[in-house]
Amino acid sequence: MILFISTSGESLPIAWRIRQEGGDARIYIHSPTYRHNYDGIIEKVSAARLPGMVKKAKAVIFDILRPNEDKREDKALLRIFKIKGDVPEIYGAVADKLRKQYPDKLIIGASSETATWELDRYKGEKIAKKIGFHVPETYRFSTLKEGARFLKNRKDRWVFKPLNNQDLDLTYVEKFPGDLYSKLTGEYVQRLGNKIDYILQKVIEGVELSTELWWDGQDFVHFNHTIEDKRLMNNNLGPAIGSQSNTVWVKKNPEGFLVRELTRLAPLLKKAGYVGPIDVNCIVSEEDHQPYFLEWSCRMGWDAFYCLLSLLKGKITDFFLNRFKVAFHDGYASSQRITIPPFPYADKGLLADLAKGVEIKYGFEDPLFWAEDVKKEGDKVVCAGADGILGVMAARGHSIGGSVGNMYRAIKKLKIASYLQYRTDGGRRAERDIPKLKKWGVNIE
């Protein structure tokens, strides 16, 4: 049995597919907001039953980070595993405890050490520099007034990045000098008050690219790349929502881009006891063609992980239990997040009025559709109303155009009783940027 520990249920479609393969998968959903997702579809585990399920599981998989917000569910989970309540990140602390308690059990996707690489941007930057990355000019602040003073009358562009895994839409890239100064003295003050930990980072012009390594506990199994669009609408308009479109491919050249740098993480990962993916997001500068570090993701990278699994040959069960030593199809996989109103707004009243109960007439069982905010009501599959993210459509192809075409043809087959929201320019940036990187001599294959 494979046990998933999740905050908002991103691994629900994976657990469901494992069961469709004939395997056994269970899942614990930490956030009360998402606990009705997949009602009537898959068995979910309560917090009280977790210790017993952990004993039975062949693998325990954490699908995301969980900063300790001292909420009721946070306190309960730590208490169940007899962990002190003052840990900064919960899943890493639980994973470390399980490794000590069950040294032969496969624990994937979390450790206290690697969580700090993502949550503590300064520590993440130090590690990036240590293994050979350049880092853009960066300054840390604890009040909005300090940042506003720094930005006043500047003629260059900067990025605002909140610390400690705060709301995604707070990250903001200046479109023109003075843009951020207006936000820090207006909108952000009203929304956040004056005190907040954040960094300002100078904008580097170039190509944004993610490189992911998969570490089996002793060695690197494989690498893959992702080009991601994080904004809601075409041409990078609208708010940043974390992930909207992705194009993913598995790296073939063992000596290619960033392999040398990332393999230097081996002693740190061994010491942390970590098993799973580590993703580094960087900008390849158009000026010097060097990678400039932006951030780490030390856990599954949603929704790109659905793309990677779309390239998988064989069963998802084997991907996990064989510690990622599996074969992949050649080519590319592309994805598109499918949402309905009121997304990206999380107003409970609007979600109840506009999303909850919307029927998914056709699409839930499509093998290309990784459904998320859904449940069963009788014999119908409907939106559960947690956030309006119905799921992710992901398809593979021999070329970028082939994967994107297969993805959009699948989207057109969806029959959902609402207004669908998705971008129609999927893959376009990958088709533009990959040739550019190759022209610069960057080996990304």
Coordinates of C-alpha atoms in Angstrom, one line a residue, residues 28-299:
Y28 CA -4.7 11.9 4.2
I29 CA -5.9 15.4 3.4
H30 CA -4.6 17.9 5.9
S31 CA -6.6 21.0 5.1
P32 CA -10.3 20.9 6.1
T33 CA -11.1 23.0 3.0
Y34 CA -10.2 20.1 0.7
R35 CA -11.4 17.1 2.7
H36 CA -14.5 16.5 0.6
N37 CA -12.5 16.2 -2.6
Y38 CA -12.9 12.7 -4.1
D39 CA -15.7 11.8 -1.7
G40 CA -17.3 8.6 -3.0
I41 CA -14.2 8.0 -5.3
I42 CA -11.3 7.0 -3.0
E43 CA -10.8 6.1 0.6
K44 CA -9.3 8.9 2.7
V45 CA -7.5 8.4 6.0
S46 CA -8.2 10.5 9.1
A47 CA -5.3 11.9 11.2
A48 CA -6.1 9.5 14.0
R49 CA -5.6 6.5 11.7
L50 CA -2.3 7.7 10.2
P51 CA 0.1 5.9 12.5
G52 CA -1.5 2.6 11.8
M53 CA -1.5 3.2 8.0
V54 CA 2.1 4.2 8.1
K55 CA 3.0 0.8 9.6
K56 CA 1.2 -1.0 6.8
A57 CA 2.5 1.2 3.9
K58 CA 5.3 0.2 1.6
A59 CA 5.9 3.9 0.9
V60 CA 4.8 7.2 2.5
I61 CA 4.7 10.1 0.1
F62 CA 4.5 13.8 1.1
D63 CA 3.3 15.8 -1.9
I64 CA 4.0 19.3 -0.8
L65 CA 5.5 21.4 2.1
R66 CA 3.4 22.5 5.0
P67 CA 4.6 25.5 7.0
N68 CA 3.5 25.3 10.7
E69 CA 0.7 27.9 11.0
D70 CA -0.3 26.6 14.4
K71 CA -3.8 25.7 13.2
R72 CA -5.9 23.0 14.9
E73 CA -5.0 20.5 12.2
D74 CA -1.2 21.4 12.5
K75 CA -1.2 20.8 16.2
A76 CA -3.2 17.6 15.9
L77 CA -0.8 16.1 13.3
L78 CA 2.3 16.9 15.4
R79 CA 0.7 15.6 18.5
I80 CA -0.2 12.3 16.8
F81 CA 3.4 11.7 15.8
K82 CA 4.7 13.0 19.2
I83 CA 6.6 16.0 17.7
K84 CA 7.1 19.3 19.5
G85 CA 4.7 22.0 18.3
D86 CA 7.3 24.6 17.5
V87 CA 8.8 23.1 14.4
P88 CA 8.7 25.6 11.5
E89 CA 7.6 23.0 8.8
I90 CA 5.4 20.0 9.6
Y91 CA 5.8 17.4 6.9
G92 CA 9.6 17.5 7.1
A93 CA 9.5 16.9 10.8
V94 CA 7.0 14.0 10.4
A95 CA 9.1 12.5 7.6
D96 CA 12.3 12.7 9.7
K97 CA 10.5 11.0 12.6
L98 CA 9.3 8.2 10.4
R99 CA 12.7 7.6 9.0
K100 CA 14.1 7.0 12.5
Q101 CA 11.1 4.9 13.5
Y102 CA 11.0 2.8 10.3
P103 CA 14.5 2.9 8.8
D104 CA 13.6 0.4 6.0
K105 CA 10.4 2.1 4.9
L106 CA 10.4 4.3 1.8
I107 CA 9.7 7.9 2.8
I108 CA 9.4 10.3 -0.3
G109 CA 9.1 14.0 -0.7
A110 CA 10.0 15.6 2.6
S111 CA 12.7 16.4 5.2
S112 CA 13.2 19.2 7.7
E113 CA 16.5 20.2 6.0
T114 CA 15.4 20.4 2.4
A115 CA 12.2 22.3 3.5
T116 CA 14.4 25.1 4.7
W117 CA 16.0 25.5 1.2
E118 CA 12.6 26.5 -0.1
L119 CA 11.2 28.4 2.8
D120 CA 14.3 30.3 3.8
R121 CA 15.3 32.1 0.6
Y122 CA 18.6 33.2 2.1
K123 CA 19.6 29.6 3.0
G124 CA 18.5 28.5 -0.5
E125 CA 20.7 31.2 -2.1
K126 CA 23.7 30.1 0.0
I127 CA 23.3 26.5 -1.2
A128 CA 22.9 27.7 -4.8
K129 CA 26.1 29.7 -4.6
K130 CA 27.9 26.8 -3.0
I131 CA 27.2 24.5 -6.0
G132 CA 28.0 27.1 -8.7
F133 CA 25.0 29.3 -9.4
H134 CA 25.1 33.0 -9.9
V135 CA 22.4 34.8 -7.8
P136 CA 20.7 38.1 -8.9
E137 CA 21.4 41.1 -6.7
T138 CA 19.1 40.6 -3.6
Y139 CA 18.2 42.6 -0.5
R140 CA 16.1 41.5 2.5
F141 CA 13.6 43.7 4.3
S142 CA 11.2 43.3 7.2
T143 CA 8.9 46.4 6.6
L144 CA 7.3 47.7 3.5
K145 CA 8.6 51.2 4.3
E146 CA 12.2 50.0 4.1
G147 CA 11.6 48.5 0.7
A148 CA 9.8 51.6 -0.5
R149 CA 12.7 53.8 0.5
F150 CA 15.1 51.5 -1.4
L151 CA 12.9 51.5 -4.6
K152 CA 12.2 55.3 -4.6
N153 CA 13.5 57.0 -7.8
R154 CA 15.3 53.8 -9.1
K155 CA 15.6 53.4 -12.8
D156 CA 15.9 49.5 -12.9
R157 CA 13.3 46.8 -12.4
W158 CA 12.9 44.6 -9.3
V159 CA 10.9 41.6 -8.0
F160 CA 9.0 41.4 -4.7
K161 CA 9.2 37.9 -3.1
P162 CA 7.6 37.2 0.3
L163 CA 9.4 34.8 2.6
N164 CA 7.9 31.8 4.5
N165 CA 5.7 30.5 1.7
Q166 CA 3.1 33.3 1.8
D167 CA 0.4 33.8 -0.8
L168 CA 1.6 33.2 -4.4
D169 CA 0.0 36.3 -5.8
L170 CA 2.2 38.5 -3.5
T171 CA 5.2 37.7 -5.7
Y172 CA 5.4 40.6 -8.2
V173 CA 7.7 41.5 -11.1
E174 CA 7.9 45.1 -11.9
K175 CA 6.7 46.0 -15.4
F176 CA 8.3 49.4 -15.3
P177 CA 10.5 51.3 -12.7
G178 CA 8.3 52.7 -10.0
D179 CA 5.6 50.0 -10.3
L180 CA 6.6 48.2 -7.1
Y181 CA 7.0 51.5 -5.2
S182 CA 3.3 52.2 -5.8
K183 CA 2.3 48.7 -4.6
L184 CA 4.5 48.9 -1.4
T185 CA 3.1 52.3 -0.5
G186 CA -0.5 51.5 -1.5
E187 CA -2.1 48.1 -2.1
Y188 CA 0.3 46.0 0.0
V189 CA 0.1 48.3 3.0
Q190 CA -3.7 48.0 3.0
R191 CA -3.5 44.2 2.6
L192 CA -0.5 43.3 4.7
G193 CA 0.2 46.2 7.1
N194 CA 3.8 47.4 7.3
K195 CA 5.6 44.4 8.8
I196 CA 6.4 41.5 6.5
D197 CA 9.6 39.6 5.7
Y198 CA 10.5 39.7 2.0
I199 CA 13.2 40.2 -0.5
L200 CA 13.7 42.5 -3.4
Q201 CA 15.6 40.9 -6.3
K202 CA 16.9 42.6 -9.4
V203 CA 15.3 41.5 -12.6
I204 CA 17.5 39.4 -14.9
E205 CA 16.4 39.4 -18.6
G206 CA 16.5 35.9 -20.2
V207 CA 14.8 32.5 -20.3
E208 CA 13.2 31.0 -17.2
L209 CA 13.8 27.3 -16.9
S210 CA 13.3 24.7 -14.2
T211 CA 15.5 21.6 -13.9
E212 CA 14.4 18.8 -11.7
L213 CA 16.6 15.9 -10.4
W214 CA 15.2 12.7 -8.8
W215 CA 17.3 11.4 -5.9
D216 CA 16.8 7.8 -4.7
G217 CA 18.6 8.3 -1.4
Q218 CA 22.0 7.3 -2.7
D219 CA 22.2 8.6 -6.3
F220 CA 20.6 10.7 -9.0
V221 CA 18.2 8.6 -11.1
H222 CA 17.2 11.1 -13.8
F223 CA 16.8 14.8 -14.7
N224 CA 14.0 16.6 -16.5
H225 CA 13.3 20.2 -17.6
T226 CA 10.1 22.3 -17.4
I227 CA 9.1 25.6 -19.0
E228 CA 6.2 26.9 -17.1
D229 CA 3.7 29.7 -17.4
K230 CA 2.6 30.9 -14.0
R231 CA 0.0 33.5 -14.9
L232 CA -3.7 32.9 -15.4
M233 CA -4.2 34.4 -18.9
N234 CA -2.5 34.4 -22.3
N235 CA 0.7 36.4 -22.9
N236 CA 1.4 36.4 -19.1
L237 CA -1.6 38.6 -18.2
G238 CA -3.5 38.2 -15.0
P239 CA -2.3 37.1 -11.5
A240 CA 0.4 34.5 -10.9
I241 CA -1.3 31.4 -9.7
G242 CA 1.7 29.0 -9.3
S243 CA 1.2 27.0 -12.4
Q244 CA -1.0 27.3 -15.4
S245 CA 0.8 25.8 -18.4
N246 CA 3.8 23.5 -18.5
T247 CA 6.0 21.8 -21.1
V248 CA 8.2 19.0 -19.7
W249 CA 10.8 16.7 -21.2
V250 CA 13.2 14.1 -19.7
K251 CA 16.9 14.9 -20.1
K252 CA 18.9 12.5 -22.2
N253 CA 22.4 14.0 -22.0
P254 CA 24.1 13.0 -18.7
E255 CA 26.5 15.9 -19.1
G256 CA 24.0 18.6 -20.1
F257 CA 22.8 21.8 -18.5
L258 CA 23.0 22.0 -14.7
V259 CA 23.9 18.3 -14.2
R260 CA 27.4 19.1 -12.8
E261 CA 26.0 21.8 -10.4
L262 CA 23.1 19.7 -9.1
T263 CA 25.1 16.6 -8.6
R264 CA 27.1 18.6 -6.0
L265 CA 24.0 18.3 -3.8
A266 CA 24.6 14.6 -3.1
P267 CA 26.3 14.9 0.3
L268 CA 23.6 17.4 1.5
L269 CA 20.8 15.1 0.4
K270 CA 22.4 12.1 2.0
K271 CA 22.8 13.9 5.3
A272 CA 19.2 15.1 5.1
G273 CA 17.9 11.6 4.5
Y274 CA 15.8 12.9 1.6
V275 CA 14.3 10.8 -1.2
G276 CA 12.4 12.5 -4.0
P277 CA 12.6 15.4 -6.5
I278 CA 14.6 18.6 -6.1
D279 CA 13.7 21.3 -8.6
V280 CA 15.8 24.5 -9.2
N281 CA 14.2 27.4 -11.0
C282 CA 16.6 29.7 -12.8
I283 CA 17.0 32.5 -15.4
V284 CA 19.4 31.8 -18.2
S285 CA 20.7 35.4 -18.8
E286 CA 20.5 36.7 -22.3
E287 CA 23.6 38.8 -21.6
D288 CA 26.1 36.1 -20.5
H289 CA 24.1 32.9 -21.0
Q290 CA 24.7 31.8 -17.4
P291 CA 22.1 30.3 -15.0
Y292 CA 21.0 32.7 -12.3
F293 CA 19.3 31.0 -9.3
L294 CA 15.7 32.0 -8.4
E295 CA 14.3 29.3 -6.0
W296 CA 14.2 25.7 -4.9
S297 CA 11.2 23.4 -4.8
C298 CA 12.1 20.4 -2.6
R299 CA 8.9 18.3 -3.2

